[in-house]
Short mmCIF file of C-alpha atoms in Angstrom, two decimals:
data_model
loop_
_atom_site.label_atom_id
_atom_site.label_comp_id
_atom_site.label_asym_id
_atom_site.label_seq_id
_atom_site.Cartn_x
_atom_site.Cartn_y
_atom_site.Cartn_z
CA UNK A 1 45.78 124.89 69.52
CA UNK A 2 45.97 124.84 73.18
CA UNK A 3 49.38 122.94 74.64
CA UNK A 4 48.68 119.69 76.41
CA UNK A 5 49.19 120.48 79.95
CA UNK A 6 51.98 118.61 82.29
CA UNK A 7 51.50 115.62 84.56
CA UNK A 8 49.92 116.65 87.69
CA UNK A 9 50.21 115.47 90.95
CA UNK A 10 46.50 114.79 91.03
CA UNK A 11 47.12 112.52 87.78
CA UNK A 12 49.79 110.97 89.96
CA UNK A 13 47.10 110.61 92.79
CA UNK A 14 44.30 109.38 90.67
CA UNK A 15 46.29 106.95 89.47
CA UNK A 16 47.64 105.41 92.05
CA UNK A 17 44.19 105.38 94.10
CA UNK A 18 45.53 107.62 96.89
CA UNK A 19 44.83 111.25 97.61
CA UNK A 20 46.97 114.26 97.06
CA UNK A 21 48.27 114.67 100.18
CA UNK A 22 49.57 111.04 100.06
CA UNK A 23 51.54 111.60 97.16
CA UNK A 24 52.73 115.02 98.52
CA UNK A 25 53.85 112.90 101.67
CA UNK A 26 55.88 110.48 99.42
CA UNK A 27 57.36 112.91 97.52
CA UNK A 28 58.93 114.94 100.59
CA UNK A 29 60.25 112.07 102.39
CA UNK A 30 56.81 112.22 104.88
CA UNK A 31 55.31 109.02 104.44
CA UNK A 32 55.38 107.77 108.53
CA UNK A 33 53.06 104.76 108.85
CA UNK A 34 52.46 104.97 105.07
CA UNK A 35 52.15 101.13 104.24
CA UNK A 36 54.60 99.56 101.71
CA UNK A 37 51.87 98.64 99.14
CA UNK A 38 51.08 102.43 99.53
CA UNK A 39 54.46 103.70 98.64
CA UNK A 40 54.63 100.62 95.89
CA UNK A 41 51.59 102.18 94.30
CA UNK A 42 52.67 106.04 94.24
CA UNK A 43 55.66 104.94 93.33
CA UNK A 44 54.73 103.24 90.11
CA UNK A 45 52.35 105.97 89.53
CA UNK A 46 54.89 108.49 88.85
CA UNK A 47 57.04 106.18 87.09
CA UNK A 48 54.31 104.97 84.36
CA UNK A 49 52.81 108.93 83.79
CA UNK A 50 56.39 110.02 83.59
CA UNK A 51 55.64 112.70 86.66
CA UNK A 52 58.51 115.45 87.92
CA UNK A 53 58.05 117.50 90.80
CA UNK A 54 58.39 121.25 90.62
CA UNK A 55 60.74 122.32 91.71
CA UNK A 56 60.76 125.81 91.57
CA UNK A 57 56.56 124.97 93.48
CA UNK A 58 58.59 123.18 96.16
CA UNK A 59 61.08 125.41 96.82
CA UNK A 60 58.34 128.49 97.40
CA UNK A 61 56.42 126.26 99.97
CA UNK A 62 59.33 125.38 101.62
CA UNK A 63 61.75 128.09 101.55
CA UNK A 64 64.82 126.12 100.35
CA UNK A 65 65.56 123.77 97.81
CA UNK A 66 66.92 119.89 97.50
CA UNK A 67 70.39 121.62 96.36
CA UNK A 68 73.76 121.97 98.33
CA UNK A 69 76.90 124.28 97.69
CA UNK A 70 80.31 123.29 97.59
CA UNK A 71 83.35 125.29 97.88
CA UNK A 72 86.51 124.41 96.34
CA UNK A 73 89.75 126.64 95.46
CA UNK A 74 89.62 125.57 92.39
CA UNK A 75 88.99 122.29 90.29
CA UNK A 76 92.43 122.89 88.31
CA UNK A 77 93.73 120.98 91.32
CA UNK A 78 93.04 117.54 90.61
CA UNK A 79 92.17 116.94 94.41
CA UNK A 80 89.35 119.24 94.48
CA UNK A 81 88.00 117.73 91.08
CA UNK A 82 88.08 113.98 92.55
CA UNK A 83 86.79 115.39 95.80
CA UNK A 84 83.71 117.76 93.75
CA UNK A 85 82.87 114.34 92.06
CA UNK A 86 82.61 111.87 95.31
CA UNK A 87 80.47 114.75 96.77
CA UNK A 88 78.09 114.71 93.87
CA UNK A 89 77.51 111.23 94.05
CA UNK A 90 76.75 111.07 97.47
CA UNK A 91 74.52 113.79 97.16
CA UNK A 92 72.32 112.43 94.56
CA UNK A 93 71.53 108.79 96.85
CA UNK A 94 70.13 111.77 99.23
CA UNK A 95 68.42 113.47 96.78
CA UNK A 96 70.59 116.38 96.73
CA UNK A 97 72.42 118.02 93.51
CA UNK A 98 75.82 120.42 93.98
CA UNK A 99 76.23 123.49 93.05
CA UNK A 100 80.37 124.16 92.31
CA UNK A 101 81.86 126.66 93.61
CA UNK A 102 85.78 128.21 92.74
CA UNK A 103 86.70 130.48 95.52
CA UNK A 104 90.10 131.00 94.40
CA UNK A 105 90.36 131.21 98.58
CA UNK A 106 89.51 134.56 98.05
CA UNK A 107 87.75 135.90 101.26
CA UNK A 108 84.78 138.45 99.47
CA UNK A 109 84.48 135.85 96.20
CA UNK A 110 83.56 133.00 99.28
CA UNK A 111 80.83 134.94 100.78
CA UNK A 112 79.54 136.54 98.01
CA UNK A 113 79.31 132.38 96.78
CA UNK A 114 77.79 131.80 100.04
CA UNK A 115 74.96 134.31 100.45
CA UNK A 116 73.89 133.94 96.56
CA UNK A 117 73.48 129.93 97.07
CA UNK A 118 71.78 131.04 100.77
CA UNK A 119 69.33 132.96 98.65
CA UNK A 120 68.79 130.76 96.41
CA UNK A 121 67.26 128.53 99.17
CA UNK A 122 69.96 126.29 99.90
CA UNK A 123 70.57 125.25 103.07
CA UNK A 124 73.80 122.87 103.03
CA UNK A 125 77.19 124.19 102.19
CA UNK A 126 80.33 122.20 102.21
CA UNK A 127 83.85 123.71 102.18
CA UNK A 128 87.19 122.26 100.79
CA UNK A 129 89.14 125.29 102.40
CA UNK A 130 89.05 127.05 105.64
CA UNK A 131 86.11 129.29 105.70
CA UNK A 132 87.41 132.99 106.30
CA UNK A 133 84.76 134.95 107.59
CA UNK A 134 83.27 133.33 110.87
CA UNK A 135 80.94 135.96 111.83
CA UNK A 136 79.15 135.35 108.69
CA UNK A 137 79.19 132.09 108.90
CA UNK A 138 77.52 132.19 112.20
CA UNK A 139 74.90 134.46 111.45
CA UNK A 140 73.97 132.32 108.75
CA UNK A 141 74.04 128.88 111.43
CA UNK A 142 71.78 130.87 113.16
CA UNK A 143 69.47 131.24 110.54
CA UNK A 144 69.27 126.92 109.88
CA UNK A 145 72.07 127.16 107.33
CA UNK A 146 74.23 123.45 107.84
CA UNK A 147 77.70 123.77 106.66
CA UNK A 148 80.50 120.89 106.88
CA UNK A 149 84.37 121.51 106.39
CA UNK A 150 86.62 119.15 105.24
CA UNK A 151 89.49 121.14 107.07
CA UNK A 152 89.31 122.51 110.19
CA UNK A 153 88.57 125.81 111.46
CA UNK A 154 91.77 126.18 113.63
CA UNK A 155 92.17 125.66 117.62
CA UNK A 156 90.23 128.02 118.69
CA UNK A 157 87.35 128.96 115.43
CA UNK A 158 84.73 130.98 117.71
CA UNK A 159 82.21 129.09 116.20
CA UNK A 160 79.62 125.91 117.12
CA UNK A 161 77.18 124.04 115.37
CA UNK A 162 79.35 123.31 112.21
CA UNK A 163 80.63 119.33 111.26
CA UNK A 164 84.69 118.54 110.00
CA UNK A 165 84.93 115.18 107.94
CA UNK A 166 88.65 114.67 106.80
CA UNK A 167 91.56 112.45 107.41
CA UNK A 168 93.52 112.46 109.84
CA UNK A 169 96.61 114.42 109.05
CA UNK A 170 98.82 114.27 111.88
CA UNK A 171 98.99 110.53 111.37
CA UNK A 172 99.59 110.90 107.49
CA UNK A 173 102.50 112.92 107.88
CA UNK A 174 103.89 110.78 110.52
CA UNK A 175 103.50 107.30 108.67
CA UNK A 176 105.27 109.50 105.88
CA UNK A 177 108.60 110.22 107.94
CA UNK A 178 108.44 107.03 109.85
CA UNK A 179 108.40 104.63 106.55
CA UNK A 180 110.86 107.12 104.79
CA UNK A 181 112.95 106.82 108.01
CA UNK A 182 112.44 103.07 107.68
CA UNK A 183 113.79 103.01 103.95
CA UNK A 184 116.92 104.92 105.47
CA UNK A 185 116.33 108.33 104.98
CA UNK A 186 117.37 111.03 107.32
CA UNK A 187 117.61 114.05 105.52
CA UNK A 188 114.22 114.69 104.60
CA UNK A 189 112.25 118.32 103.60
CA UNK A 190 109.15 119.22 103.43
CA UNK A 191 107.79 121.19 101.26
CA UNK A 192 104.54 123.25 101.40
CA UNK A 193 102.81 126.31 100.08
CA UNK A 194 101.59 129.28 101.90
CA UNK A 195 99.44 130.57 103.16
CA UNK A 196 100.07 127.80 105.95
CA UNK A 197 96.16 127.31 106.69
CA UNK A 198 95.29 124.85 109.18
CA UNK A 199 94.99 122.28 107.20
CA UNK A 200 98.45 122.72 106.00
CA UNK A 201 99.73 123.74 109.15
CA UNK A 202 98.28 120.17 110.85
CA UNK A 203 100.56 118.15 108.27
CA UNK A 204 103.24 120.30 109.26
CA UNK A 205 102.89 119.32 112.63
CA UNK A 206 102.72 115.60 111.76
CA UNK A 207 106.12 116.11 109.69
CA UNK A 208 107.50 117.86 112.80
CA UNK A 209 106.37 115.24 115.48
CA UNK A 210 107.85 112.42 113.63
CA UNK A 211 111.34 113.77 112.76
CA UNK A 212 111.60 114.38 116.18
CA UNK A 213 110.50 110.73 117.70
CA UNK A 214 113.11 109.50 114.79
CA UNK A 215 115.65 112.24 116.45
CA UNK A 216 116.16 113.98 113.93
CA UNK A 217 115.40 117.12 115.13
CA UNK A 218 112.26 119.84 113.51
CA UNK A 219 113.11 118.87 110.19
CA UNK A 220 113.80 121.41 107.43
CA UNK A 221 110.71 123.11 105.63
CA UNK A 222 110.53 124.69 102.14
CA UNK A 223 107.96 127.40 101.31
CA UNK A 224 107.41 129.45 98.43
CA UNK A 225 108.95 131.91 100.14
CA UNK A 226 112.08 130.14 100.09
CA UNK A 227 111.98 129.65 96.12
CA UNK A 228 113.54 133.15 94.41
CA UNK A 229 111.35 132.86 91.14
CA UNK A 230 108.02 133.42 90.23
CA UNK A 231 106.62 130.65 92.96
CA UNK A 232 103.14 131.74 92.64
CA UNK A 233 101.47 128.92 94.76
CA UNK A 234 99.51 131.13 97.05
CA UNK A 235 97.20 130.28 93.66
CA UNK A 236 95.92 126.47 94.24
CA UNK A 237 96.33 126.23 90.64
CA UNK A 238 99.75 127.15 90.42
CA UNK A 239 101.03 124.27 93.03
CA UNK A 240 102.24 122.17 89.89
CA UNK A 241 104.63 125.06 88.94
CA UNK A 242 105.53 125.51 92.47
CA UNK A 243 107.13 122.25 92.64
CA UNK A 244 108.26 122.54 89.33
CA UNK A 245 110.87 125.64 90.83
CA UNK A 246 111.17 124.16 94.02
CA UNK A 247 113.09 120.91 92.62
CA UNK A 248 115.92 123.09 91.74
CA UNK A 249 115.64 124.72 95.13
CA UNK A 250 116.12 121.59 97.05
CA UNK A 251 119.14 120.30 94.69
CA UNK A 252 120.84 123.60 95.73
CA UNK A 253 120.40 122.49 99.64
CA UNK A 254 123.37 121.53 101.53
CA UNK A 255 123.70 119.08 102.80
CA UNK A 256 121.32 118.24 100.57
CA UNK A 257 118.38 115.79 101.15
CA UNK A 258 117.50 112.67 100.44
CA UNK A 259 113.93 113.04 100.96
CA UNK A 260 110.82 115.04 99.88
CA UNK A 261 107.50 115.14 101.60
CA UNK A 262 105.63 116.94 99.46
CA UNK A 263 102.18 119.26 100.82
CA UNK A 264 99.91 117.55 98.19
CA UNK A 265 100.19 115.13 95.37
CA UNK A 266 99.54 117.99 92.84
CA UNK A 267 102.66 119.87 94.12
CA UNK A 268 105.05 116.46 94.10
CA UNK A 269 104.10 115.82 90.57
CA UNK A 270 105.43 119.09 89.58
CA UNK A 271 108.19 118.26 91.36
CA UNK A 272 108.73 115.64 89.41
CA UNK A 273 109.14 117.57 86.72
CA UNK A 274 111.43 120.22 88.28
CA UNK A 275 113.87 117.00 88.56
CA UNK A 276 113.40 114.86 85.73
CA UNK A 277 114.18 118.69 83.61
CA UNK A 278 117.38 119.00 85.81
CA UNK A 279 118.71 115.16 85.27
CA UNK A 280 118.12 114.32 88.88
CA UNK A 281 116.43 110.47 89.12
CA UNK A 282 113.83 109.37 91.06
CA UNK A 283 114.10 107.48 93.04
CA UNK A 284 117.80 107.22 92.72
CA UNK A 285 119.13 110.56 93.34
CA UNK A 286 116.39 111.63 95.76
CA UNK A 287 112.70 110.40 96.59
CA UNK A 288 109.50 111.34 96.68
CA UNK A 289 105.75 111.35 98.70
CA UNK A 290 103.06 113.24 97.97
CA UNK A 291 99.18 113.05 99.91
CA UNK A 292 95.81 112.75 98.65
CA UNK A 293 96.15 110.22 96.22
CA UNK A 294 94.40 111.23 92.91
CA UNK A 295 94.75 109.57 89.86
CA UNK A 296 97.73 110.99 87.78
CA UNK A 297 99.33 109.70 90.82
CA UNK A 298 99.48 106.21 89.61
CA UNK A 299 100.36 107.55 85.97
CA UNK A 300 103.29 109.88 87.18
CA UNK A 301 107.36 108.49 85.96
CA UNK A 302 108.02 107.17 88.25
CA UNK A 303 104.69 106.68 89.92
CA UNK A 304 104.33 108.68 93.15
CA UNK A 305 104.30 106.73 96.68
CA UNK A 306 101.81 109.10 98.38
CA UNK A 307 98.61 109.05 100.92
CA UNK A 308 95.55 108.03 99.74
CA UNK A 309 92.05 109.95 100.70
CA UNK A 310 89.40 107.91 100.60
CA UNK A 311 86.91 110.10 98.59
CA UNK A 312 83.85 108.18 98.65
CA UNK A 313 83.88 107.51 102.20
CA UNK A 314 84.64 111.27 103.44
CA UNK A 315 82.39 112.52 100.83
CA UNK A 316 79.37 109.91 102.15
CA UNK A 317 80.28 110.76 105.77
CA UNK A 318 80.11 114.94 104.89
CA UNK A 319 76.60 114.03 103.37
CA UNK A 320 75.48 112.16 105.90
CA UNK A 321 76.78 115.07 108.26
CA UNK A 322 74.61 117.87 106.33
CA UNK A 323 71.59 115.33 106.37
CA UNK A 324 71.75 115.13 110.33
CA UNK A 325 72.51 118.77 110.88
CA UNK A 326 69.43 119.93 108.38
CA UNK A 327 67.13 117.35 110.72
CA UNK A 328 68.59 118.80 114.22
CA UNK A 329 70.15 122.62 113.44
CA UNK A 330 70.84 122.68 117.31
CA UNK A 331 73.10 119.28 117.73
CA UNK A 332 76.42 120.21 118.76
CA UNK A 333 79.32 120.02 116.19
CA UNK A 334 81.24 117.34 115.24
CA UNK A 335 84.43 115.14 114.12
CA UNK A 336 85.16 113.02 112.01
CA UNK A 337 88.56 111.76 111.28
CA UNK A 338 89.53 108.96 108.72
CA UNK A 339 91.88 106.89 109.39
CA UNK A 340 94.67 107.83 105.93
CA UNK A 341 96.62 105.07 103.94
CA UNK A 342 100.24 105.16 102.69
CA UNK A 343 100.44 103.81 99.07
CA UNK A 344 103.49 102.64 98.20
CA UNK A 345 104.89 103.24 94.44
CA UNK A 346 107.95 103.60 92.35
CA UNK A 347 109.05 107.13 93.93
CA UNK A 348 110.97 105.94 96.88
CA UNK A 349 113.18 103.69 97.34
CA UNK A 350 116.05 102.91 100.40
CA UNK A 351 119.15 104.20 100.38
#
């Protein structure tokens, strides 16, 4: 017995009263002057026969496919989960699904993640960590390929034609010190991981710029490098046992500090574990912010004061970004910077 044979876009056609092309016109976004009872029609069409595109038909007459790649260290960090999940949503009110992608920030694993999805036919890539290789990158603009950071290339990247949506770090860091100085605090560290990208490096220079408004000179920062056991945060994933070690690190300081600005929220939460295992109290022996917000922040003892990234809205903005550059390949690059939020919680307190 021969199979029954699929929904066809000339069922679709027929049935709506329209011709091919019509319904070929709805389907990839062309419809122009197409009147509303038109699109009403099609659109009802495919519903009631149960019609789905090919894919795998578009994507040959094409050359690319309704698919984007994202880039992320690596999910274990709670940030990059949240983030990988705002992203998707967006995507899908374009049309779009994600492809996830761990790069471990491993230079050869990111390009080799980068040409595959490339030959695949997509031809929108996001990043949640500097991209490494520029010249690649570039060749690859040059061939219509839209990518969109959510950290920066650097001061000086060599490269045009690519969009940043983030927060604005500087200013996170700052309204860190500033309501830290506020709540009394004077001796305050901050702690990061290496390497010191430039997304690190821009919170660093937030920290720094504050401290010295408040007079309080550069401030004192804490690095793995700084923490004589087996800190192996150069691994996203390992941040959490970073901050573990680096408690007792800071407890050994003197004088020692009454104050921790912690890199990221996942790092401060293992910090919060490095003290609450050594008897220290938070937030009466020291305090405690972290950045990004994600949800084990709320859910932390005690729960963490930190900066909030608004997810949706920088994911929505990034899609919205790769939509524009896909239209116009040749528009110059741009910025855009969100405005971040301090959310106050149980960590700090004044001394």
């Amino acid at each position: 017995m021969r199979e029954p044979r699929g929904v066809t876009i000339q069922d679709v056609a027929k049935a709506a009263g329209v011709s091919s092309t019509s319904v070929s016109n709805y389907l990839n976004d062309r419809m122009g002057e197409m009147r509303l009872e038109t699109r009403e029609r099609i659109a009802r069409a495919i519903r009631d026969l149960g019609y789905t595109p090919n894919s795998a038909a578009r994507q040959l007459k094409t050359g690319h496919a309704p698919m984007l790649g994202l880039l992320v260290p690596t999910v274990v960090n709670p940030y990059y989960g949240e983030l990988a999940v705002a992203v998707d949503a967006a995507a899908q009110k374009k049309g779009f699904r994600v492809i996830l992608c761990n790069t471990q920030r491993d230079p050869d694993r990111e390009m080799a993640f980068v040409r595959e999805l490339v030959s695949y036919g997509v031809r929108g890539i996001l990043a949640a960590s500097v991209l490494q290789n520029v010249s690649a990158m570039s060749a690859l603009i040059r061939r219509g390929v839209a990518f969109v950071l959510f950290e920066t290339l650097g001061p000086d990247p060599g490269v045009d034609r690519v969009d940043i949506v983030s927060i604005n770090h500087v200013l996170a860091a700052e309204r860190v010190v500033d309501c830290l100085v506020t709540q009394g605090h004077k001796s305050i560290v901050f702690v990061t991981a290496t390497p010191l990208t430039p997304h690190r490096l821009t919170r660093l220079r937030g920290f720094r710029n504050a401290m010295q408004r408040n007079g309080l000179g550069d401030g004192v920062v804490v690095t793995d490098e700084d923490v004589p056991v087996q800190a192996t945060s150069h691994n996203d994933a390992d941040l959490a046992q970073f901050g573990h070690l680096a408690a007792a690190h800071v407890m050994s300081m003197q004088p020692r500090p009454t104050a921790i600005f912690a890199m990221n929220d996942f790092l401060a939460i293992g910090m919060l574990s490095g003290f609450h295992k050594l008897g220290v109290k938070v937030p009466g022996d020291i305090s405690i912010v972290g950045v990004d917000d994600i949800q084990l922040a709320s859910f932390t003892s005690p729960s963490l004061t930190t900066v909030r990234q608004p997810f949706s809205q920088i994911a929505e903005s990034a899609i919205d970004s790769i939509c524009a550059r896909l239209a116009n390949p040749a528009r110059a690059g741009s910025a855009t910077y969100l405005e971040p939020m301090l959310v106050m919680r149980a960590s700090t307190a004044p001394i």
